[in-house]
Short mmCIF file of C-alpha atoms and ligand atoms in Angstrom, two decimals:
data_model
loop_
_atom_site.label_atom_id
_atom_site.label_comp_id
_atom_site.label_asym_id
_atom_site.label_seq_id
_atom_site.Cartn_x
_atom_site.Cartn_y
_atom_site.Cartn_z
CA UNK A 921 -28.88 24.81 182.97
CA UNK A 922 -26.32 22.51 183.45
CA UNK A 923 -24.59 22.86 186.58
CA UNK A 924 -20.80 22.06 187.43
CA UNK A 925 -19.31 19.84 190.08
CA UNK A 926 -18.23 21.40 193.10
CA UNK A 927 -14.74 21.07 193.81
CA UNK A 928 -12.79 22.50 196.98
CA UNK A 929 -11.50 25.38 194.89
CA UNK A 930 -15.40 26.19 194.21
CA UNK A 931 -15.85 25.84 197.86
CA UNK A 932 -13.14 28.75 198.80
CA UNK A 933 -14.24 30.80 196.38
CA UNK A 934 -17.94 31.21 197.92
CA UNK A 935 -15.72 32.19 201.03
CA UNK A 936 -13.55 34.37 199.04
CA UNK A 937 -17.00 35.92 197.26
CA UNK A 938 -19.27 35.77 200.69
CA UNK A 939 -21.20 33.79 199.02
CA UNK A 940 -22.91 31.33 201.93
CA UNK A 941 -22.36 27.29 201.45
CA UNK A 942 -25.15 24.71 201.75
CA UNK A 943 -24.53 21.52 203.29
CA UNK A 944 -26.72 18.57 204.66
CA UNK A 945 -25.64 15.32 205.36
CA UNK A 946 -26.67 12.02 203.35
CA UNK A 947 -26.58 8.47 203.64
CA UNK A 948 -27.43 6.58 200.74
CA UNK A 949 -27.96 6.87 196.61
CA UNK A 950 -31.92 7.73 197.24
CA UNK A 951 -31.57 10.81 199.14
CA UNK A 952 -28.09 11.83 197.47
CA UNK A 953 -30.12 12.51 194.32
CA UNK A 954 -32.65 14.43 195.55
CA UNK A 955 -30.51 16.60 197.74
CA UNK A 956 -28.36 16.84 194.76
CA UNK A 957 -31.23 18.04 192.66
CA UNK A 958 -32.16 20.00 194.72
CA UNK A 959 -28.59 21.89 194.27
CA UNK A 960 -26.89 21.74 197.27
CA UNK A 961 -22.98 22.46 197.47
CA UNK A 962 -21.57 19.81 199.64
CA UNK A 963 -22.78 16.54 200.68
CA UNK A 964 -21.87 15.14 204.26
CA UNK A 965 -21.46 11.74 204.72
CA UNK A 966 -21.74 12.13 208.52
CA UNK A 967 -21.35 9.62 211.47
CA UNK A 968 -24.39 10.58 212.39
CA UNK A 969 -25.38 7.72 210.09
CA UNK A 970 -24.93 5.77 213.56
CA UNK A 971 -27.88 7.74 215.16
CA UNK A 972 -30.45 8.24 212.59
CA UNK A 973 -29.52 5.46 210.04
CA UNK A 974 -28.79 2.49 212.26
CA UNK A 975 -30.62 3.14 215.46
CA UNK A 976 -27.33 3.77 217.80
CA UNK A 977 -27.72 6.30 220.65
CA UNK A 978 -23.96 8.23 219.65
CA UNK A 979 -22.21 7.63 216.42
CA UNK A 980 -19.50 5.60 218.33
CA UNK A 981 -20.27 2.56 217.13
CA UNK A 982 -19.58 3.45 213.58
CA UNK A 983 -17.54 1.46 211.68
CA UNK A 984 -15.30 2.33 208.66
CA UNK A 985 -17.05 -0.42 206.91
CA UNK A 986 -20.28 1.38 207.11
CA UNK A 987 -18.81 4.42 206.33
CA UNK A 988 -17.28 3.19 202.91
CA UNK A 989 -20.38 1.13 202.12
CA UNK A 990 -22.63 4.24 202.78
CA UNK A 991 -20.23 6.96 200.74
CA UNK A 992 -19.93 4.59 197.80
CA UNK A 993 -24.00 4.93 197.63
CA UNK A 994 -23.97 8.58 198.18
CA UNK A 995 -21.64 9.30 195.50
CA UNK A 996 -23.58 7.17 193.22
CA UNK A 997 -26.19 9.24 193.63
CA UNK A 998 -24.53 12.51 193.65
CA UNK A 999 -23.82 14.31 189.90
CA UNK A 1000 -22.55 17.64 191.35
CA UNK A 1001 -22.05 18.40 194.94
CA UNK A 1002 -18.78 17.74 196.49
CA UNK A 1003 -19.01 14.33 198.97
CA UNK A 1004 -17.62 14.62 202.03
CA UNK A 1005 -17.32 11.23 203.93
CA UNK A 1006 -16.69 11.21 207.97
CA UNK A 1007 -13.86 9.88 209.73
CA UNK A 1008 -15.54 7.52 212.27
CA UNK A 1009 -14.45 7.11 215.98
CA UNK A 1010 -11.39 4.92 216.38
CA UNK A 1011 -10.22 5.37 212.74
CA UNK A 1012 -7.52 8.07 213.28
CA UNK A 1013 -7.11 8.01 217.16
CA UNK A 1014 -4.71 5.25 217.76
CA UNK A 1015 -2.03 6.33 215.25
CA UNK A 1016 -1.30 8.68 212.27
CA UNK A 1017 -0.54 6.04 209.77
CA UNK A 1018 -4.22 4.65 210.42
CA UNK A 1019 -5.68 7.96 210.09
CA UNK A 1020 -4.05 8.24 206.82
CA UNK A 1021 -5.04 4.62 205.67
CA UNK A 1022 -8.73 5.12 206.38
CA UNK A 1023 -8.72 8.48 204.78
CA UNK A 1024 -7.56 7.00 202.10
CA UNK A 1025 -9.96 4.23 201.83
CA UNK A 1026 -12.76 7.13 201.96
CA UNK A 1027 -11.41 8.70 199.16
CA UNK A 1028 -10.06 5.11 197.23
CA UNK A 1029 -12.65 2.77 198.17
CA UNK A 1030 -15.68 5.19 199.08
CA UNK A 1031 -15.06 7.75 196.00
CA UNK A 1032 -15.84 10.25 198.49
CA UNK A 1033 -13.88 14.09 196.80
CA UNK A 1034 -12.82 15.13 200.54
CA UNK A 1035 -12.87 13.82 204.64
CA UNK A 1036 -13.74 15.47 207.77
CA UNK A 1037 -12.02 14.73 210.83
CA UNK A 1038 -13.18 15.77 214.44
CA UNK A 1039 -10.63 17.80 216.73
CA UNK A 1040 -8.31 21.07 216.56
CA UNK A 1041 -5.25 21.23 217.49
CA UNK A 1042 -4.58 17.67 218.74
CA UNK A 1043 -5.25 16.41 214.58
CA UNK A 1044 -3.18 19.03 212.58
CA UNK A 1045 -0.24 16.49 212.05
CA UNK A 1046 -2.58 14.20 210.75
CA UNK A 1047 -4.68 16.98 209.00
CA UNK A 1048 -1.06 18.61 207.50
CA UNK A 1049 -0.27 14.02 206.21
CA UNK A 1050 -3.60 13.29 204.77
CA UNK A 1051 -3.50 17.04 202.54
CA UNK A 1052 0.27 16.18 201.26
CA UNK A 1053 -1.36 12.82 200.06
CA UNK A 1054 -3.54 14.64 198.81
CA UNK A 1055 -6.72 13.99 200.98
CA UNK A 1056 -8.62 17.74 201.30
CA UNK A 1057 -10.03 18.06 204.69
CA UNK A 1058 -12.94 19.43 206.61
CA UNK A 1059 -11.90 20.22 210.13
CA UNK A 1060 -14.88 19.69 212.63
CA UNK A 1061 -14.26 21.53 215.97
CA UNK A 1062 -16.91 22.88 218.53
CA UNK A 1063 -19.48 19.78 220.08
CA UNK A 1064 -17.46 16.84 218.45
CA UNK A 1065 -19.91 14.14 219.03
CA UNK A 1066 -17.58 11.12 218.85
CA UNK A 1067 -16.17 13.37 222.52
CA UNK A 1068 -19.52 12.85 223.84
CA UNK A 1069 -18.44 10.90 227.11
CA UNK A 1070 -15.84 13.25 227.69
CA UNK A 1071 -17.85 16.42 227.18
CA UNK A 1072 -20.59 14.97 230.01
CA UNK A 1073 -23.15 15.71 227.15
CA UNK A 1074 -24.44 17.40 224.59
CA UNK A 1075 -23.45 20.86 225.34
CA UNK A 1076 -22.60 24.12 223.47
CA UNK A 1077 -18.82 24.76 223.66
CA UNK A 1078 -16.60 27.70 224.28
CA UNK A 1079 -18.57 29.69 226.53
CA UNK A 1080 -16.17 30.64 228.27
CA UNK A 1081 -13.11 33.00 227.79
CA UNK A 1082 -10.39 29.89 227.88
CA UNK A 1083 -12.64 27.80 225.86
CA UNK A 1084 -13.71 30.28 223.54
CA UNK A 1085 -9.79 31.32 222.92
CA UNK A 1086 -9.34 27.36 222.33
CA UNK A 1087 -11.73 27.33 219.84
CA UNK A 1088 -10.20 30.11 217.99
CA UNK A 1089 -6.52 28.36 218.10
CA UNK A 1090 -8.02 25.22 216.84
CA UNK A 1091 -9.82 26.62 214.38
CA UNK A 1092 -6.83 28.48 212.88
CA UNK A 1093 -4.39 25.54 213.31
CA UNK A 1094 -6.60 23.16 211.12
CA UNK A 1095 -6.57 26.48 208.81
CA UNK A 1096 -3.08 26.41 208.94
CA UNK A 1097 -2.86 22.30 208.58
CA UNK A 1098 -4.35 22.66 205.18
CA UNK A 1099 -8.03 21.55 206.03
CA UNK A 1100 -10.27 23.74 203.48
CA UNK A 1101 -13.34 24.52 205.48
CA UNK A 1102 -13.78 23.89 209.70
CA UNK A 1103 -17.59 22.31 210.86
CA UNK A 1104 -18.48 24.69 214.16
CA UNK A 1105 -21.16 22.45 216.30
CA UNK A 1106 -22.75 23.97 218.94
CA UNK A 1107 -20.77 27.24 219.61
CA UNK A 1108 -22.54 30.70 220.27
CA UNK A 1109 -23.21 32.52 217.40
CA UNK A 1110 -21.31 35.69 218.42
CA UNK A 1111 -17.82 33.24 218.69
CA UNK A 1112 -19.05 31.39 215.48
CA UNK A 1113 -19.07 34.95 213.65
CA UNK A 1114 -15.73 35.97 215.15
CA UNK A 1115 -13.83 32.88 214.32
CA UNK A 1116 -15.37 32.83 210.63
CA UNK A 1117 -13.82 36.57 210.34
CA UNK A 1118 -10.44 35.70 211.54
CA UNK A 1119 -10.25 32.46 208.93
CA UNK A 1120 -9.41 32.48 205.47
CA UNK A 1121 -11.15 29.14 204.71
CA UNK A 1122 -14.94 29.00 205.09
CA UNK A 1123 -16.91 27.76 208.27
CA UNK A 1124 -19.58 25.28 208.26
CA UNK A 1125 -22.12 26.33 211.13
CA UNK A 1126 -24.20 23.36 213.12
CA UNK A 1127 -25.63 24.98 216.00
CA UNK A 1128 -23.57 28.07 215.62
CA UNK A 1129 -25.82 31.13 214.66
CA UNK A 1130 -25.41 33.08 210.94
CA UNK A 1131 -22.47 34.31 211.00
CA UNK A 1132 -20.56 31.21 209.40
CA UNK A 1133 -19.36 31.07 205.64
CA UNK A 1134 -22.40 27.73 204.99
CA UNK A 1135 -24.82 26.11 206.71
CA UNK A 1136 -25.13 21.84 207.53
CA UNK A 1137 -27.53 20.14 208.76
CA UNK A 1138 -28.75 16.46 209.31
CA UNK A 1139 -31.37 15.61 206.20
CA UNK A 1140 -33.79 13.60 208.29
CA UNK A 1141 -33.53 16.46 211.06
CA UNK A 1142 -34.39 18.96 208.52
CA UNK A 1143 -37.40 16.45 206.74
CA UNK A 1144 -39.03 15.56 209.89
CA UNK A 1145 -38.36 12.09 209.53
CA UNK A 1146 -39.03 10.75 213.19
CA UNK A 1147 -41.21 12.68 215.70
CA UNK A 1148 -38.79 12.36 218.42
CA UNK A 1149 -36.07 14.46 219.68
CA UNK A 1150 -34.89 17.01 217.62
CA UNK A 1151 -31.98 19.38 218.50
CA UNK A 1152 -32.97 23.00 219.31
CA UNK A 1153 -30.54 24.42 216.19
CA UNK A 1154 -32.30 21.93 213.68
CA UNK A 1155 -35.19 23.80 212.16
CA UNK A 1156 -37.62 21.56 210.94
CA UNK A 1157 -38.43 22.38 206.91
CA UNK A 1158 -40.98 19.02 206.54
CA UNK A 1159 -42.79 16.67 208.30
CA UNK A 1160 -42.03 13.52 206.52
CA UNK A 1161 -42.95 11.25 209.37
CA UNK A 1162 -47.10 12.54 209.69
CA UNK A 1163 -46.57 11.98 205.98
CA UNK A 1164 -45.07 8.81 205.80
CA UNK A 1165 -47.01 7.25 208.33
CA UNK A 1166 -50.26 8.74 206.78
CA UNK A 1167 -49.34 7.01 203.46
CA UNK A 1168 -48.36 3.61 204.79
CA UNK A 1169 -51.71 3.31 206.55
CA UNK A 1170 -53.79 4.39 203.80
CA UNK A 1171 -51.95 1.33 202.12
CA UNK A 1172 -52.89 -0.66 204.71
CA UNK A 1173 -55.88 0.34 205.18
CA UNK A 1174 -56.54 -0.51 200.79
CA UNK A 1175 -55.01 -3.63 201.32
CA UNK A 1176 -57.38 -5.37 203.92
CA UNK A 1177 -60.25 -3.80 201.76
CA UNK A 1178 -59.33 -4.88 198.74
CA UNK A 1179 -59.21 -1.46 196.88
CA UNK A 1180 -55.37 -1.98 195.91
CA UNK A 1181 -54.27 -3.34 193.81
CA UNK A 1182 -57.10 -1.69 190.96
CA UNK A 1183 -57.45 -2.74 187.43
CA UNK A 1184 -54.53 0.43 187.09
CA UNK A 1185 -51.78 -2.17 189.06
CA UNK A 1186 -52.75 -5.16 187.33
CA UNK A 1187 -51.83 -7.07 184.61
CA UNK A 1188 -54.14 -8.54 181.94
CA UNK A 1189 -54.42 -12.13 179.99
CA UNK A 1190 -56.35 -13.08 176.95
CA UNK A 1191 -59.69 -14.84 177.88
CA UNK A 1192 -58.72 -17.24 175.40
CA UNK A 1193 -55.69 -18.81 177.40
CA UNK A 1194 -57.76 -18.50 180.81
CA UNK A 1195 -60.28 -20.56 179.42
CA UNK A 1196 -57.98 -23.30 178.01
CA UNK A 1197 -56.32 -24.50 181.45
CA UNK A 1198 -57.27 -27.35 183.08
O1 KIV B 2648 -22.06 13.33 211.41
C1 KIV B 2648 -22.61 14.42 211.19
O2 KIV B 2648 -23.77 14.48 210.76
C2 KIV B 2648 -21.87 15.63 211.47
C3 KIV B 2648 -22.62 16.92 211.40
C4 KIV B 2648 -23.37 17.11 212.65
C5 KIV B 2648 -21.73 18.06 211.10
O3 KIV B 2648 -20.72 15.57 211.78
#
């Protein structure tokens, strides 16, 4: 059966019906189709694009030139699930009107359907401009990555009562900014399941227990792309690395023996023509 594009209305009324949201993040036209086959809801576009795409070790380095160039492949490859393109570090800090202008560009230049933006209350002016141009927005609160210097590491958030109370303002100021779903990273599942009941708008959990309206995760995180560190909230559904290094040296292994290409991979020529050249 055909299915219907996603839009942000479709996306508040799986909160609305309790219905959970998937989401896993993408970064070019290959994968975008098969997660999109596969039927998932929303499609991230995440900075994280820095880490597992480009070989970074945080996602500061992300530019919005990458991030345009990469959304404008994702939603090439995408037929139904809503695209949701990252702001990247730097790209909203130093003033409002830039925030706006590079949301824009997501949206203009990128094709992306919707941004998320990293930060609580310290964004809603922004989050209140970019959603009266227009711009719907994914709030992203919780273990912001692009904070990482400031946070002293990779650490779950609001585990205690003043940051726990924090997290709960900021999630129901971006609610009350416009933004129409809020990311939770890294927060304890109990918090994650409170803050979700106390919202109207869903709540994407990373890190943050059951409790939350959807579900994201990183696609090569959730593949097994790379047999290195993976995060302790990232369950691992494949093992795409065993598998892709198992195929590429079976190939190589064909190659220096001379069993690929076969007859299968080649192309044929009269006799005729063969025997004419001189
Ligand atoms: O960039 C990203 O992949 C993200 C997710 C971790 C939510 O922001």
């Amino acid at each position: 059966m055909e299915r219907k594009p996603i839009t942000t209305s479709t996306i508040r009324q799986m909160k609305e019906e309790g219905t959970p949201i998937s989401m896993i993040t993408a970064y070019d036209y290959a994968m975008a189709r098969n997660v999109d086959e596969a039927g998932i809801d929303m499609i991230l576009v995440g900075d994280s694009l820095g880490n597992v795409m480009l070989g970074y070790s945080s996602t500061l380095p992300v530019t919005m030139d990458a991030m345009v160039h990469h959304t404008q492949a994702v939603v090439r490859g995408t037929k139904t699930a809503l695209v949701v393109a990252d702001m990247p570090f730097m790209s909203y800090q130093a003033s409002e009107e830039e925030g706006l202008r590079n949301a824009g560009r997501l949206m203009k230049e990128g094709g992306s359907a919707a941004v998320k933006i990293e930060g609580g209350a310290e964004v809603c002016q922004l989050v209140k401009k970019m959603v009266t141009a227009g711009i719907p927005v994914v709030g992203h609160i919780g273990l912001t990555p692009q904070s990482v210097n400031q946070f002293g590491g990779f650490k779950v958030q609001g585990k205690d009562f003043a940051a726990a109370q924090k997290l709960l303002d900021d999630a129901k100021a971006l609610e009350a900014a416009g933004a129409f779903a809020v990311v939770l990273e890294c927060v304890p599942a109990a918090l994650a399941k409170k803050v979700t009941e106390q919202l109207t708008i869903p709540t994407i959990g990373i890190g943050a227990g059951n409790g939350c309206s959807g579900q994201v995760l990183v696609c090569n995180d959730l593949l097994g792309f790379s047999n290195g560190f993976s995060p302790k909230f990232a369950k691992k559904y494949r093992n795409l690395h065993d598998e892709i290094v198992g195929a590429v040296s079976e190939y190589i292994s064909d190659v220096r023996d001379r069993s690929f290409p076969g007859p299968e991979h080649s192309f044929k020529i009269d006799e005729e023509v063969l025997e004419k050249l001189y």
